[in-house]
């Protein structure tokens, strides 16, 4: 094993699909200290290897599949793995996280990551059995949906596959492992271009753990805390992510009618409560997770995974559809075709408005749902208007107009939070490295509206808090942990009484003038200036016990910051400018509420603060001193 650190297998392999040569990719202990794993490791590999001119659909583009040191160590909610590539949807870096068991099985085979490059001449799938790596002809799998493909592969666990949408290079096709998805940014399309239908991995190896006793003890406490906390122990298991629909309605952030409004009259017909009461068979989730936020429901007599909040919000209120059973059916269909539900629904909502405004006669209408199942198939197989829809909203706006209501950032469709009711989330969407994603955004909406109701319209402290959240989430994800584990940072008392005195107190405190400056000081502190661990962030101690690395809050947040900056630099090399950190005019210039002049995203003001606080120039480019502080550039 070529690492002194626990939690790792110590080996990364590079597979060239063109030459079918497999060799080791050099990844040192120094790299492990700097980038941990997951999406940050993948960003560094792409940054070092992909020239700025490399097209998403090209032999030179890479699909980098990474795990974190937590996977396979008993840490709760740590089966997650990451896939990164140059996105065909945005032309920039994309990373997508998946809770299927492929990542854990990759480690059992003896590898921390796979770097896939080149393009196979024939349809192929790759079988990894420890040192034995084989290429198989995939003609018999080509054309199969994601469920049938997984059934047709000869092992039970450790598979990742694409469906017809990936094969046909739909720009938002995803990658699937069990019933979980790496959905965003079109990674499935890149695999389809490379003629790679599936990868399987199996083995019997295990990472060693630096301090097994302490790890066991911490994991036990951690699981207990997750079970005790109101969000992770009660709400998410009971209502799933869809439990947020009702709160989003109350807070005017439930994207409705292509983000024209923030509320929907029939919201209760598509709420998490309705799903739980009428359709839930049981809660399910990723392996190793005590939260189990997923839903098991019945569709056409089959017990399948139910829809998440994003799918419900965007295929419900956002296209004016109140039929939850239909959404369940569509969710299954899209998973089987192999497409991201967020970008599919966002693109369709935009097409509906284009039709309504007479810009594109396509037969799609808000509230008209009988033709959508057929439309999904047409997108996956690129037939008729499906061929245009398969390119995403930005492409449609360039072709037909309507840019001001094309709801995307950097080409990626936004998730279901309407940001005019939570302006910090608007900033996050705009500056997110992979485009309109709520999580890469920093998920500030969680404290702006979903839990403690920090003033959703103020710009005060929003940039600084966004940065803090982004950095912590990046590092958590890189360690291999589900970012929902971070919800325990919100005390149960606040979650249970989000409209009460607790919320008002928190709101008042967070919006005080000095808070931004304090948070900024923490964000900018050198890695060795915060040598503490806090109980609500057990990730730092866990990393120390598992790997043996020196780890504390300062080092952890610096790793997250480093990851965010490397993705940013990658995008800048590809031509990204300040203008690309954008939102459509509907969200920055149209008021959501005509009686509230603050109900739009003051994006340029927020961006100025964000750039300054990140240590970037006014052009959005990281300053040399920032890169030196982060050791991305040598001192
Ligand atoms: S909280 Fe949900 S998404 Fe996260 S690991 Fe658990 S089941 Fe998976």
XYZ file of C-alpha atoms and ligand atoms in Angstrom:
643
model
C 0.000 0.000 0.000
C 1.532 3.288 -1.037
C 0.226 5.593 1.652
C 0.976 6.169 5.279
C -2.570 7.413 5.855
C -5.555 5.347 6.940
C -8.903 5.466 5.123
C -7.234 5.186 1.722
C -6.400 2.230 -0.476
C -3.361 4.165 -1.699
C -3.927 3.562 -5.377
C -5.517 5.500 -8.238
C -5.770 3.942 -11.660
C -5.975 5.495 -15.068
C -7.840 3.658 -17.793
C -7.344 4.710 -21.394
C -10.370 3.589 -23.407
C -8.645 4.212 -26.741
C -5.576 2.084 -26.075
C -7.091 -0.086 -23.307
C -3.949 0.500 -21.315
C -4.380 0.599 -17.544
C -1.732 2.208 -15.374
C -1.327 3.852 -12.023
C -2.008 7.568 -11.642
C 0.475 9.125 -9.246
C -1.308 10.505 -6.182
C 0.959 11.190 -3.238
C 0.419 11.591 0.501
C 1.060 15.296 0.028
C -1.895 15.316 -2.409
C -4.018 13.482 0.154
C -3.221 16.126 2.772
C -4.024 18.976 0.395
C -7.138 17.616 -1.333
C -8.507 14.762 0.884
C -10.486 13.023 -1.870
C -13.896 13.209 -3.570
C -14.687 16.277 -5.629
C -11.581 18.219 -4.559
C -9.255 15.404 -5.602
C -11.131 15.154 -8.913
C -10.861 18.922 -9.471
C -7.095 18.764 -8.952
C -6.731 15.829 -11.376
C -8.791 17.624 -14.032
C -6.931 20.897 -13.409
C -3.564 19.187 -13.931
C -4.550 17.171 -16.986
C -7.199 18.916 -19.060
C -6.109 21.662 -21.434
C -8.513 24.642 -21.608
C -9.387 23.846 -25.217
C -10.545 20.271 -24.543
C -14.169 19.815 -25.606
C -16.600 17.952 -23.322
C -17.252 15.465 -26.111
C -13.673 14.577 -26.954
C -11.252 11.732 -26.362
C -9.159 14.006 -24.114
C -11.971 14.773 -21.692
C -11.724 12.667 -18.538
C -14.300 11.058 -16.288
C -12.795 11.070 -12.813
C -14.501 8.868 -10.226
C -13.301 9.503 -6.680
C -14.065 8.270 -3.180
C -13.227 9.836 0.166
C -11.350 8.404 3.146
C -14.625 7.918 5.058
C -16.092 5.332 2.681
C -15.855 1.827 4.024
C -14.908 2.908 7.564
C -18.265 2.891 9.375
C -18.632 6.679 9.330
C -22.351 7.435 9.004
C -23.692 8.455 5.567
C -20.361 7.797 3.874
C -21.147 5.568 0.915
C -21.096 8.587 -1.361
C -18.716 8.882 -4.271
C -18.063 11.647 -6.756
C -17.774 11.899 -10.538
C -16.288 14.960 -12.245
C -15.708 15.882 -15.863
C -15.962 18.772 -18.295
C -19.700 19.234 -18.607
C -21.361 19.249 -22.016
C -24.153 21.349 -20.489
C -21.963 24.171 -19.158
C -18.596 23.674 -20.884
C -17.071 24.006 -17.391
C -16.169 21.613 -14.608
C -19.008 19.591 -13.169
C -18.991 17.311 -10.170
C -21.859 15.107 -9.134
C -22.238 13.040 -6.013
C -23.921 9.647 -5.807
C -25.040 7.490 -2.875
C -24.989 4.134 -4.674
C -22.578 1.445 -3.508
C -20.122 1.679 -6.417
C -17.696 3.863 -4.435
C -17.455 1.455 -1.514
C -16.931 -1.449 -3.887
C -14.229 0.466 -5.756
C -12.353 0.721 -2.479
C -12.881 -2.978 -1.829
C -11.236 -3.594 -5.184
C -8.248 -1.632 -3.898
C -8.662 1.804 -5.483
C -9.413 5.294 -4.236
C -10.233 6.648 -7.676
C -10.506 5.912 -11.394
C -9.395 8.293 -14.096
C -11.010 7.358 -17.400
C -9.757 8.918 -20.600
C -9.805 8.260 -24.359
C -12.723 6.848 -26.315
C -13.483 3.241 -27.002
C -13.926 2.269 -30.662
C -16.610 -0.268 -29.687
C -19.367 -0.176 -27.086
C -17.715 -1.320 -23.908
C -18.173 -1.984 -20.208
C -15.354 -2.313 -17.715
C -15.124 -5.002 -15.061
C -12.794 -4.423 -12.098
C -12.031 -7.401 -9.864
C -9.147 -6.166 -7.769
C -6.014 -6.194 -9.989
C -7.945 -7.840 -12.778
C -9.428 -5.200 -15.078
C -11.263 -6.363 -18.183
C -12.984 -4.672 -21.100
C -16.173 -6.371 -22.304
C -18.205 -5.780 -25.401
C -21.366 -3.848 -24.450
C -23.454 -4.342 -27.600
C -25.891 -6.497 -25.616
C -26.361 -3.711 -23.045
C -26.610 -0.779 -25.452
C -30.174 0.514 -25.591
C -31.139 -0.919 -22.204
C -32.461 1.394 -19.527
C -30.547 1.944 -16.289
C -32.487 -0.686 -14.320
C -32.185 -3.391 -16.995
C -28.524 -2.590 -17.556
C -27.810 -3.077 -13.853
C -29.817 -6.341 -13.867
C -27.871 -7.601 -16.879
C -24.437 -7.132 -15.327
C -22.991 -10.245 -13.710
C -22.410 -8.926 -10.183
C -24.836 -7.879 -7.487
C -23.185 -4.761 -6.081
C -20.749 -2.119 -7.248
C -22.172 -1.005 -10.598
C -22.475 2.326 -12.314
C -24.311 2.639 -15.603
C -25.844 5.009 -18.101
C -29.225 4.756 -19.839
C -30.415 5.645 -23.351
C -30.126 9.384 -22.585
C -26.408 8.960 -21.914
C -25.936 6.856 -25.024
C -27.603 9.585 -27.094
C -25.548 12.304 -25.411
C -28.446 14.232 -23.906
C -26.576 17.139 -22.334
C -28.015 16.440 -18.887
C -27.812 12.633 -18.852
C -26.751 11.173 -15.506
C -24.905 8.157 -14.140
C -26.735 5.639 -11.962
C -25.668 3.252 -9.211
C -28.442 1.191 -7.609
C -31.356 3.655 -7.429
C -29.077 6.604 -6.716
C -27.912 9.152 -9.252
C -24.958 11.359 -10.115
C -27.389 13.495 -12.013
C -26.027 16.924 -12.698
C -24.015 18.297 -15.578
C -24.298 15.557 -18.191
C -21.631 13.094 -17.002
C -23.742 10.271 -18.503
C -23.485 11.964 -21.898
C -19.675 12.051 -21.650
C -19.672 8.319 -20.858
C -22.035 7.791 -23.816
C -19.673 9.703 -26.103
C -16.830 7.489 -24.903
C -18.953 4.391 -25.709
C -18.715 3.403 -22.048
C -21.987 1.853 -20.858
C -21.009 0.653 -17.392
C -18.270 0.027 -14.856
C -18.434 -2.660 -12.182
C -16.135 -3.119 -9.245
C -15.744 -5.825 -6.653
C -13.175 -7.038 -4.157
C -12.431 -7.974 -0.581
C -9.927 -5.341 0.501
C -10.388 -2.881 3.309
C -8.646 0.363 4.178
C -6.726 0.307 7.442
C -7.873 2.779 10.068
C -5.337 4.856 11.979
C -7.179 4.659 15.306
C -9.985 2.073 15.133
C -11.064 2.443 18.777
C -11.491 6.197 18.643
C -13.192 5.904 15.237
C -15.710 3.409 16.596
C -16.423 5.552 19.627
C -16.893 8.697 17.538
C -19.094 6.952 14.970
C -21.362 5.676 17.735
C -21.821 9.153 19.175
C -22.228 10.645 15.709
C -24.988 8.192 14.749
C -26.763 8.956 18.020
C -26.611 12.696 17.320
C -27.960 12.218 13.810
C -30.842 10.202 15.220
C -31.536 12.737 17.959
C -31.515 15.853 15.789
C -34.916 17.039 14.569
C -33.894 17.435 10.942
C -31.773 14.308 10.465
C -33.563 12.099 12.992
C -37.185 13.059 12.459
C -38.101 15.274 9.534
C -35.906 13.760 6.841
C -36.714 10.117 7.700
C -40.433 10.924 8.012
C -41.016 13.321 5.126
C -37.862 13.092 3.022
C -36.528 16.201 1.311
C -40.075 16.842 0.046
C -40.916 17.819 3.623
C -39.615 21.256 2.640
C -42.433 21.996 0.156
C -44.722 23.436 2.829
C -42.037 25.661 4.354
C -40.975 26.845 0.898
C -44.581 27.822 0.187
C -44.762 29.776 3.461
C -41.494 31.541 2.695
C -42.317 32.354 -0.949
C -39.440 30.325 -2.343
C -41.350 27.486 -4.031
C -40.462 27.946 -7.711
C -43.739 28.190 -9.599
C -44.554 28.615 -13.307
C -40.967 28.764 -14.526
C -39.886 30.818 -11.479
C -42.429 33.570 -12.137
C -43.842 33.135 -8.655
C -42.685 31.788 -5.304
C -45.954 30.200 -4.235
C -48.342 27.618 -5.678
C -52.041 27.319 -4.758
C -52.045 23.508 -4.817
C -48.757 23.070 -2.951
C -50.376 20.762 -0.370
C -51.240 18.257 -3.131
C -47.525 17.752 -3.838
C -46.128 18.140 -0.331
C -43.927 15.738 1.618
C -46.859 15.211 3.980
C -49.095 14.135 1.074
C -46.364 11.807 -0.193
C -45.903 10.292 3.280
C -49.619 9.883 3.934
C -50.772 8.490 0.591
C -47.779 6.815 -1.028
C -44.907 6.087 1.311
C -44.183 2.391 1.828
C -41.040 3.026 3.849
C -38.086 5.351 4.019
C -34.918 4.183 2.307
C -31.523 5.621 1.480
C -27.861 5.165 0.778
C -25.988 2.337 2.477
C -24.324 3.259 5.802
C -26.799 6.089 6.395
C -28.858 6.333 9.584
C -30.938 9.205 8.132
C -32.535 7.348 5.197
C -34.076 10.389 3.559
C -35.194 8.481 0.416
C -38.758 7.274 -0.243
C -39.993 3.852 -1.323
C -43.287 4.161 -3.199
C -45.347 2.055 -5.580
C -45.618 2.935 -9.263
C -47.600 0.668 -11.604
C -47.321 -2.188 -9.126
C -43.524 -1.802 -8.791
C -41.880 -0.746 -5.536
C -39.459 1.967 -6.539
C -37.597 5.027 -5.304
C -39.890 8.019 -4.834
C -39.196 11.580 -5.997
C -37.045 14.074 -4.074
C -37.942 17.673 -3.355
C -36.287 19.013 -6.512
C -38.202 16.652 -8.779
C -41.480 17.375 -7.009
C -40.971 21.140 -6.979
C -39.889 21.417 -10.571
C -42.334 18.882 -12.028
C -45.124 20.162 -9.755
C -45.475 23.907 -9.070
C -42.922 24.938 -11.665
C -44.976 23.509 -14.527
C -48.312 23.961 -12.693
C -48.970 20.279 -12.148
C -50.627 19.107 -8.934
C -50.664 15.370 -9.699
C -48.169 13.714 -7.342
C -48.737 10.218 -8.763
C -47.724 11.478 -12.184
C -44.546 12.960 -10.714
C -43.744 9.576 -9.133
C -44.217 7.909 -12.513
C -42.098 10.508 -14.314
C -39.367 10.185 -11.706
C -39.138 6.461 -12.404
C -39.219 6.954 -16.160
C -36.465 9.577 -16.083
C -34.272 7.443 -13.812
C -34.664 4.534 -16.205
C -33.976 6.664 -19.273
C -30.979 8.030 -17.383
C -31.668 11.775 -17.169
C -31.302 14.478 -14.523
C -34.824 15.361 -13.352
C -33.810 18.940 -12.450
C -32.479 19.931 -15.855
C -35.205 17.998 -17.685
C -37.986 19.782 -15.816
C -36.265 23.186 -15.941
C -35.804 22.900 -19.693
C -39.423 21.836 -20.184
C -40.758 24.726 -18.041
C -38.724 27.163 -20.131
C -40.025 25.574 -23.361
C -43.589 25.948 -22.031
C -43.072 29.673 -21.533
C -41.401 30.023 -24.937
C -44.515 28.446 -26.444
C -46.850 30.650 -24.405
C -45.024 33.787 -25.530
C -45.154 32.695 -29.167
C -41.375 32.267 -29.450
C -41.388 28.533 -30.156
C -44.447 26.578 -31.238
C -43.756 23.262 -29.481
C -47.093 22.040 -28.054
C -45.899 22.293 -24.426
C -48.167 24.177 -22.013
C -48.186 24.873 -18.282
C -50.637 22.526 -16.601
C -50.853 20.258 -19.651
C -49.209 17.025 -18.657
C -50.617 14.278 -20.879
C -47.800 14.519 -23.461
C -44.851 14.620 -21.076
C -44.074 10.904 -20.818
C -43.692 10.845 -24.576
C -41.574 14.019 -24.474
C -39.155 12.374 -22.007
C -38.631 9.475 -24.420
C -38.224 11.904 -27.302
C -35.513 13.725 -25.355
C -33.693 10.510 -24.444
C -33.784 9.266 -28.046
C -33.389 12.767 -29.531
C -36.547 12.585 -31.649
C -38.534 15.617 -32.897
C -38.536 18.512 -30.419
C -36.814 16.171 -27.964
C -33.601 16.673 -29.925
C -33.677 20.406 -29.117
C -34.840 19.935 -25.527
C -31.904 17.545 -25.031
C -29.556 20.540 -25.364
C -30.905 22.377 -22.284
C -32.301 25.857 -21.559
C -29.281 27.957 -22.546
C -29.243 26.423 -26.021
C -32.996 27.014 -26.421
C -32.628 30.667 -25.349
C -29.866 31.165 -27.916
C -32.068 29.631 -30.609
C -35.509 31.047 -29.773
C -34.876 34.005 -27.441
C -36.333 34.488 -23.955
C -32.937 34.720 -22.255
C -34.427 36.828 -19.446
C -36.626 33.927 -18.299
C -34.284 31.008 -19.153
C -33.750 29.810 -15.585
C -30.147 28.643 -15.573
C -26.753 29.777 -14.402
C -23.690 28.969 -16.536
C -25.995 26.711 -18.586
C -27.203 24.559 -15.694
C -30.873 24.747 -14.726
C -31.631 25.976 -11.196
C -33.059 23.732 -8.525
C -36.463 24.353 -6.939
C -35.682 27.260 -4.569
C -36.944 30.586 -5.977
C -34.113 32.923 -4.928
C -36.001 36.217 -4.906
C -37.324 35.032 -1.541
C -33.800 34.166 -0.292
C -31.295 36.426 -1.997
C -28.186 34.758 -0.537
C -29.229 31.579 -2.290
C -29.433 33.661 -5.480
C -25.809 34.684 -5.019
C -24.870 31.046 -4.432
C -26.587 29.859 -7.618
C -24.718 32.506 -9.618
C -21.219 31.833 -8.270
C -21.499 28.051 -8.013
C -18.723 26.422 -10.029
C -20.934 23.873 -11.717
C -23.794 26.303 -12.445
C -27.306 26.565 -10.997
C -26.960 24.102 -8.157
C -28.346 24.686 -4.662
C -25.607 22.680 -2.916
C -22.472 23.918 -4.689
C -24.108 27.307 -4.085
C -23.567 26.934 -0.342
C -27.239 26.194 0.424
C -27.703 29.430 2.360
C -31.453 29.082 1.876
C -31.268 26.651 4.778
C -30.726 29.480 7.237
C -32.382 32.219 5.203
C -35.733 30.519 5.073
C -35.867 26.826 5.855
C -34.773 26.781 9.473
C -33.981 29.975 11.317
C -35.446 32.599 8.966
C -32.459 34.910 8.743
C -33.736 38.031 6.956
C -34.089 36.587 3.433
C -33.840 39.977 1.693
C -30.860 41.568 3.386
C -27.456 41.485 1.719
C -25.738 41.760 5.096
C -23.421 38.809 5.939
C -24.798 36.768 3.025
C -21.578 36.670 1.001
C -19.458 35.745 4.024
C -21.845 33.031 5.213
C -22.157 31.643 1.690
C -18.378 31.273 1.542
C -18.227 29.585 4.945
C -20.948 27.107 3.980
C -19.388 26.427 0.585
C -15.993 25.679 2.112
C -17.348 23.366 4.805
C -19.617 21.549 2.344
C -16.777 21.075 -0.152
C -14.545 19.514 2.502
C -17.351 17.332 3.890
C -18.162 16.016 0.454
C -14.470 15.418 -0.309
C -14.158 13.297 2.828
C -16.910 11.046 1.412
C -19.683 12.202 3.703
C -23.239 13.151 2.725
C -23.603 16.883 3.271
C -26.966 16.312 4.957
C -24.950 15.222 7.999
C -24.114 18.914 8.424
C -27.755 19.607 9.282
C -27.024 18.659 12.876
C -25.364 22.080 13.130
C -28.901 23.470 13.315
C -30.165 22.743 16.822
C -33.471 20.879 17.111
C -35.052 23.740 19.061
C -34.530 26.035 16.088
C -35.796 23.490 13.551
C -38.925 22.686 15.545
C -39.857 26.301 16.123
C -38.669 28.012 13.018
C -41.216 30.818 13.371
C -40.622 31.393 17.026
C -38.507 33.483 19.266
C -35.466 31.283 18.460
C -35.698 32.180 14.809
C -36.056 35.871 15.544
C -33.094 35.798 17.862
C -30.967 33.970 15.302
C -32.085 36.339 12.581
C -31.201 39.396 14.662
C -27.824 37.972 15.593
C -26.820 36.878 12.102
C -27.744 40.185 10.508
C -25.853 42.324 13.027
C -23.268 44.552 11.315
C -20.212 42.865 12.830
C -21.178 39.276 11.911
C -20.003 39.517 8.310
C -16.623 40.789 9.477
C -16.235 37.999 12.041
C -17.198 35.307 9.520
C -14.878 36.893 6.989
C -12.031 36.709 9.509
C -12.694 33.007 10.022
C -12.956 32.385 6.288
C -9.661 34.105 5.567
C -7.691 32.758 8.527
C -4.664 30.639 7.676
C -5.206 26.897 8.014
C -3.162 26.711 11.222
C -4.993 29.600 12.908
C -8.076 27.631 13.988
C -6.632 24.620 15.820
C -9.977 23.583 17.301
C -12.603 20.896 16.801
C -16.301 21.555 17.407
C -18.797 18.892 18.395
C -21.295 19.861 15.694
C -18.639 19.159 13.033
C -17.411 15.638 13.908
C -15.894 15.350 10.427
C -12.623 16.940 11.594
C -12.002 14.485 14.423
C -13.159 11.584 12.265
C -10.632 12.529 9.603
C -7.887 12.584 12.198
C -8.856 9.224 13.752
C -9.262 7.511 10.393
C -6.376 8.913 8.392
C -3.910 9.958 11.082
C -3.573 13.385 9.465
C -3.404 16.481 11.586
C -6.921 17.863 11.221
C -8.960 20.608 12.852
C -11.484 23.249 11.855
C -8.857 25.526 10.290
C -7.321 22.809 8.135
C -10.718 21.403 7.166
C -12.146 24.706 5.973
C -8.897 25.499 4.143
C -9.190 22.232 2.206
C -12.751 23.177 1.220
C -11.633 26.640 0.185
C -8.781 25.157 -1.837
C -11.250 22.896 -3.650
C -13.608 25.759 -4.467
C -10.715 27.835 -5.815
C -9.276 25.040 -7.954
C -12.646 24.515 -9.628
C -12.824 28.277 -10.145
C -9.345 28.360 -11.709
C -10.275 25.460 -13.971
C -13.305 27.422 -15.182
C -11.301 30.633 -15.619
C -8.797 28.768 -17.801
C -11.798 27.811 -19.936
C -12.806 31.444 -20.354
C -15.173 32.070 -17.433
C -15.539 35.756 -16.522
C -17.467 37.817 -13.968
C -20.357 38.039 -16.456
C -20.817 34.264 -16.270
C -21.671 34.447 -12.541
C -25.172 35.358 -13.572
C -28.878 34.794 -13.151
C -31.673 35.517 -15.636
C -33.206 38.978 -15.462
C -36.456 37.526 -14.148
C -34.657 36.942 -10.848
C -32.508 40.085 -10.721
C -34.795 42.728 -12.216
C -38.440 41.585 -11.855
C -39.903 41.916 -8.386
C -41.407 38.729 -7.022
C -43.753 40.846 -4.889
C -44.681 44.227 -6.368
C -45.152 45.610 -2.859
C -41.679 44.582 -1.745
C -38.864 46.429 -3.555
C -36.350 44.016 -2.001
C -37.903 40.918 -3.584
C -35.291 40.481 -6.311
C -31.677 39.325 -6.162
C -29.252 42.309 -5.939
C -26.670 40.170 -7.647
C -23.925 42.623 -8.582
C -23.780 44.049 -5.042
C -23.621 40.539 -3.595
C -20.984 39.459 -6.102
C -18.743 42.422 -5.186
C -18.888 41.375 -1.539
C -18.410 37.718 -2.373
C -15.343 38.277 -4.542
C -13.730 40.559 -1.981
C -14.417 38.179 0.839
C -13.081 35.220 -1.154
C -9.856 37.105 -1.832
C -10.646 37.450 -5.520
C -10.307 40.537 -7.695
C -13.326 42.498 -8.846
C -13.135 40.469 -12.040
C -13.799 37.263 -10.097
C -10.249 35.918 -10.501
C -8.524 34.622 -7.319
C -5.689 36.947 -6.260
C -2.150 35.599 -6.098
C -2.003 36.137 -2.340
C -5.124 34.004 -1.926
C -3.621 31.218 -4.008
C -0.411 31.454 -1.966
C -2.346 31.299 1.311
C -4.083 28.176 0.028
C -0.793 26.710 -1.203
C -2.232 26.378 -4.704
C 0.620 28.646 -5.730
C 3.978 28.365 -3.987
C 4.989 31.097 -1.524
S -29.124 11.600 4.075
Fe -30.192 10.787 2.299
S -28.859 11.329 0.554
Fe -27.617 11.526 2.412
S -26.593 9.550 2.637
Fe -28.489 9.475 3.828
S -30.016 8.572 2.481
Fe -28.277 9.241 1.214
